[in-house]
Amino acid sequence: MNSLYMIWGISFLLGISLLFLIFKKPDIQVKRPKIGVFGADIIYTDQKEKNKDPNIEYGTILYSEKYDLQGKPDYIFQKRWSKNLIPVELKSGTINENDINPHEGDMMQLAAYFLIIEDVYGKRPKEGRLIYSNYMFVIKNTWSLRKKTKQILAQMRDMLKTGEQNVNPSFIKCRYCICRDTVCEHYNGED
């Protein structure tokens, strides 16, 4: 009888685990572009004051003492019920139809806003949005994204301190760079 309960228990846990894996949202979701956030209000914008809504903070540079980092996200929305904060960054460019992914630098910018907002408002955002003219990406504030952002910040600070940078030129990374065939000291034309 005990073994029957054990089998039922294990089956139940496996079933729950399987459901979690099936219905778990990916770290990056692709959607149609839309500025608003359902069930949320704007609490911050980097725009100038227009109608002077007292519930909105306008154009202030947000500064994180913990990370010695500052920035101005385009918008921060706050969910009405959960009070979760959602930074939204608008981008003027488009996403290539053959590679529907957000640009790496834009993701790092959003991840830096995650860190700043957590320090300034005392609440860690669960996700943020990058909105291009043709796609919107809902990006989760994951541990790995935060770790990568902190590593890049450390590399940037080292570069500012020493004046030296680690460069890994490659055809893929350098192919559209305007400096590649002119002033670049690192790209050797191979690959």
Short mmCIF file of C-alpha atoms in Angstrom, two decimals:
data_model
loop_
_atom_site.label_atom_id
_atom_site.label_comp_id
_atom_site.label_asym_id
_atom_site.label_seq_id
_atom_site.Cartn_x
_atom_site.Cartn_y
_atom_site.Cartn_z
CA MET A 1 0.00 0.00 0.00
CA ASN A 2 2.83 2.42 0.83
CA SER A 3 4.45 1.77 -2.53
CA LEU A 4 1.16 2.64 -4.23
CA TYR A 5 1.10 6.02 -2.47
CA MET A 6 4.72 6.57 -3.42
CA ILE A 7 3.97 5.83 -7.08
CA TRP A 8 0.97 8.18 -7.01
CA GLY A 9 3.08 10.89 -5.35
CA ILE A 10 5.90 10.57 -7.86
CA SER A 11 3.41 10.54 -10.76
CA PHE A 12 1.74 13.66 -9.39
CA LEU A 13 5.07 15.51 -9.04
CA LEU A 14 6.15 14.47 -12.54
CA GLY A 15 2.81 15.65 -13.94
CA ILE A 16 3.11 19.04 -12.22
CA SER A 17 6.71 19.38 -13.42
CA LEU A 18 5.68 18.54 -16.98
CA LEU A 19 2.86 21.10 -16.89
CA PHE A 20 5.29 23.73 -15.60
CA LEU A 21 7.70 23.02 -18.46
CA ILE A 22 4.93 23.09 -21.06
CA PHE A 23 3.33 26.34 -19.90
CA LYS A 24 6.44 28.22 -18.72
CA LYS A 25 6.87 31.46 -20.62
CA PRO A 26 10.17 31.93 -22.45
CA ASP A 27 12.66 34.52 -21.20
CA ILE A 28 11.97 36.63 -24.30
CA GLN A 29 8.50 36.85 -25.86
CA VAL A 30 7.88 38.39 -29.28
CA LYS A 31 4.71 40.45 -29.69
CA ARG A 32 3.20 43.19 -31.81
CA PRO A 33 4.43 46.66 -30.79
CA LYS A 34 2.26 48.42 -28.21
CA ILE A 35 3.38 51.12 -25.78
CA GLY A 36 0.81 50.64 -23.03
CA VAL A 37 0.83 47.88 -20.41
CA PHE A 38 -2.51 46.26 -19.62
CA GLY A 39 -3.63 46.88 -16.04
CA ALA A 40 -0.83 49.35 -15.35
CA ASP A 41 -0.30 53.09 -14.98
CA ILE A 42 2.66 55.23 -15.99
CA ILE A 43 4.64 56.33 -12.93
CA TYR A 44 7.72 57.66 -14.76
CA THR A 45 8.53 59.07 -18.17
CA ASP A 46 11.62 60.71 -19.58
CA GLN A 47 9.35 63.10 -21.51
CA LYS A 48 8.95 66.72 -20.46
CA GLU A 49 5.97 67.65 -18.33
CA LYS A 50 2.88 68.04 -20.47
CA ASN A 51 -0.17 67.89 -18.28
CA LYS A 52 1.65 67.78 -14.92
CA ASP A 53 -0.01 64.65 -13.61
CA PRO A 54 1.09 64.53 -9.95
CA ASN A 55 1.31 60.72 -10.07
CA ILE A 56 3.96 60.75 -12.80
CA GLU A 57 7.64 61.55 -12.36
CA TYR A 58 8.88 63.49 -15.41
CA GLY A 59 12.36 63.45 -16.93
CA THR A 60 14.37 62.75 -13.78
CA ILE A 61 17.66 60.91 -14.16
CA LEU A 62 17.43 57.78 -12.03
CA TYR A 63 20.65 57.06 -10.13
CA SER A 64 21.62 53.80 -8.43
CA GLU A 65 24.18 54.26 -5.68
CA LYS A 66 24.59 50.50 -5.34
CA TYR A 67 25.68 50.06 -8.97
CA ASP A 68 26.95 53.63 -9.58
CA LEU A 69 24.73 53.70 -12.63
CA GLN A 70 22.25 56.20 -13.97
CA GLY A 71 19.70 56.32 -16.75
CA LYS A 72 16.33 57.49 -18.01
CA PRO A 73 14.03 54.74 -19.25
CA ASP A 74 11.38 55.99 -21.66
CA TYR A 75 8.59 54.81 -19.35
CA ILE A 76 8.06 52.90 -16.14
CA PHE A 77 4.64 51.36 -15.66
CA GLN A 78 3.30 50.04 -12.37
CA LYS A 79 0.73 47.25 -12.28
CA ARG A 80 -2.37 48.34 -10.37
CA TRP A 81 -2.80 45.19 -8.28
CA SER A 82 0.63 43.63 -7.91
CA LYS A 83 2.54 46.95 -7.95
CA ASN A 84 5.16 45.32 -10.22
CA LEU A 85 7.31 47.83 -12.10
CA ILE A 86 7.80 47.43 -15.86
CA PRO A 87 10.40 49.55 -17.68
CA VAL A 88 9.59 50.26 -21.34
CA GLU A 89 12.22 51.39 -23.81
CA LEU A 90 11.22 52.66 -27.27
CA LYS A 91 13.62 52.11 -30.15
CA SER A 92 13.46 53.92 -33.47
CA GLY A 93 14.91 51.05 -35.49
CA THR A 94 13.41 47.86 -36.82
CA ILE A 95 14.17 44.19 -36.34
CA ASN A 96 15.37 42.11 -39.28
CA GLU A 97 12.62 39.70 -40.38
CA ASN A 98 15.22 36.91 -40.80
CA ASP A 99 16.47 37.19 -37.20
CA ILE A 100 13.66 38.20 -34.87
CA ASN A 101 15.66 38.98 -31.74
CA PRO A 102 16.26 42.21 -29.83
CA HIS A 103 19.62 43.91 -30.35
CA GLU A 104 22.17 42.88 -27.70
CA GLY A 105 23.00 46.46 -26.69
CA ASP A 106 19.32 47.30 -26.26
CA MET A 107 18.86 44.25 -24.02
CA MET A 108 21.82 45.34 -21.90
CA GLN A 109 20.33 48.84 -21.64
CA LEU A 110 17.03 47.39 -20.42
CA ALA A 111 18.89 45.11 -17.99
CA ALA A 112 20.74 48.15 -16.63
CA TYR A 113 17.34 49.78 -16.06
CA PHE A 114 16.29 46.67 -14.13
CA LEU A 115 19.23 47.22 -11.76
CA ILE A 116 18.63 50.97 -11.44
CA ILE A 117 14.89 50.60 -10.81
CA GLU A 118 15.45 47.93 -8.19
CA ASP A 119 17.84 50.20 -6.29
CA VAL A 120 15.83 53.43 -6.69
CA TYR A 121 12.32 52.06 -6.10
CA GLY A 122 13.24 49.13 -3.84
CA LYS A 123 11.35 46.63 -5.99
CA ARG A 124 12.86 44.30 -8.57
CA PRO A 125 11.08 44.45 -11.96
CA LYS A 126 10.03 41.00 -13.19
CA GLU A 127 10.14 42.03 -16.84
CA GLY A 128 10.62 44.92 -19.20
CA ARG A 129 9.77 45.79 -22.78
CA LEU A 130 11.81 46.78 -25.81
CA ILE A 131 9.56 48.25 -28.48
CA TYR A 132 10.83 48.61 -32.05
CA SER A 133 8.70 49.87 -34.92
CA ASN A 134 7.86 46.35 -36.10
CA TYR A 135 8.20 44.15 -32.98
CA MET A 136 7.94 44.29 -29.21
CA PHE A 137 9.96 42.05 -26.91
CA VAL A 138 8.88 41.26 -23.37
CA ILE A 139 12.11 40.37 -21.58
CA LYS A 140 12.26 38.64 -18.21
CA ASN A 141 14.62 39.98 -15.57
CA THR A 142 16.47 36.69 -15.11
CA TRP A 143 19.45 35.89 -12.93
CA SER A 144 21.60 35.17 -16.02
CA LEU A 145 20.71 38.50 -17.65
CA ARG A 146 21.55 40.37 -14.44
CA LYS A 147 24.85 38.50 -14.11
CA LYS A 148 25.82 39.29 -17.71
CA THR A 149 24.94 42.97 -17.20
CA LYS A 150 27.07 43.20 -14.06
CA GLN A 151 29.99 41.55 -15.91
CA ILE A 152 29.73 44.03 -18.77
CA LEU A 153 29.57 46.94 -16.30
CA ALA A 154 32.76 45.63 -14.65
CA GLN A 155 34.46 45.33 -18.06
CA MET A 156 33.44 48.89 -18.96
CA ARG A 157 34.78 50.23 -15.66
CA ASP A 158 38.07 48.37 -16.16
CA MET A 159 38.33 49.78 -19.66
CA LEU A 160 37.78 53.32 -18.35
CA LYS A 161 40.37 52.76 -15.63
CA THR A 162 43.11 51.18 -17.76
CA GLY A 163 42.31 52.60 -21.18
CA GLU A 164 42.58 49.08 -22.61
CA GLN A 165 39.85 46.90 -23.99
CA ASN A 166 39.45 43.24 -24.83
CA VAL A 167 38.54 43.00 -28.49
CA ASN A 168 37.36 39.89 -30.28
CA PRO A 169 36.94 41.00 -33.89
CA SER A 170 35.13 38.69 -36.25
CA PHE A 171 33.41 38.97 -39.58
CA ILE A 172 29.98 38.49 -37.99
CA LYS A 173 30.51 41.21 -35.37
CA CYS A 174 32.35 43.59 -37.67
CA ARG A 175 30.56 43.16 -41.02
CA TYR A 176 28.37 46.29 -40.75
CA CYS A 177 30.74 48.46 -38.72
CA ILE A 178 31.60 51.73 -40.45
CA CYS A 179 35.12 51.61 -38.98
CA ARG A 180 35.94 48.11 -40.26
CA ASP A 181 37.81 49.09 -43.42
CA THR A 182 38.95 52.53 -42.33
CA VAL A 183 40.25 53.26 -38.83
CA CYS A 184 39.78 49.90 -37.11
CA GLU A 185 43.02 48.59 -35.63
CA HIS A 186 41.56 45.22 -34.70
CA TYR A 187 39.79 43.77 -37.73
CA ASN A 188 42.27 42.03 -40.03
CA GLY A 189 39.90 41.18 -42.89
CA GLU A 190 39.99 37.44 -42.28
CA ASP A 191 37.16 35.04 -41.34
#
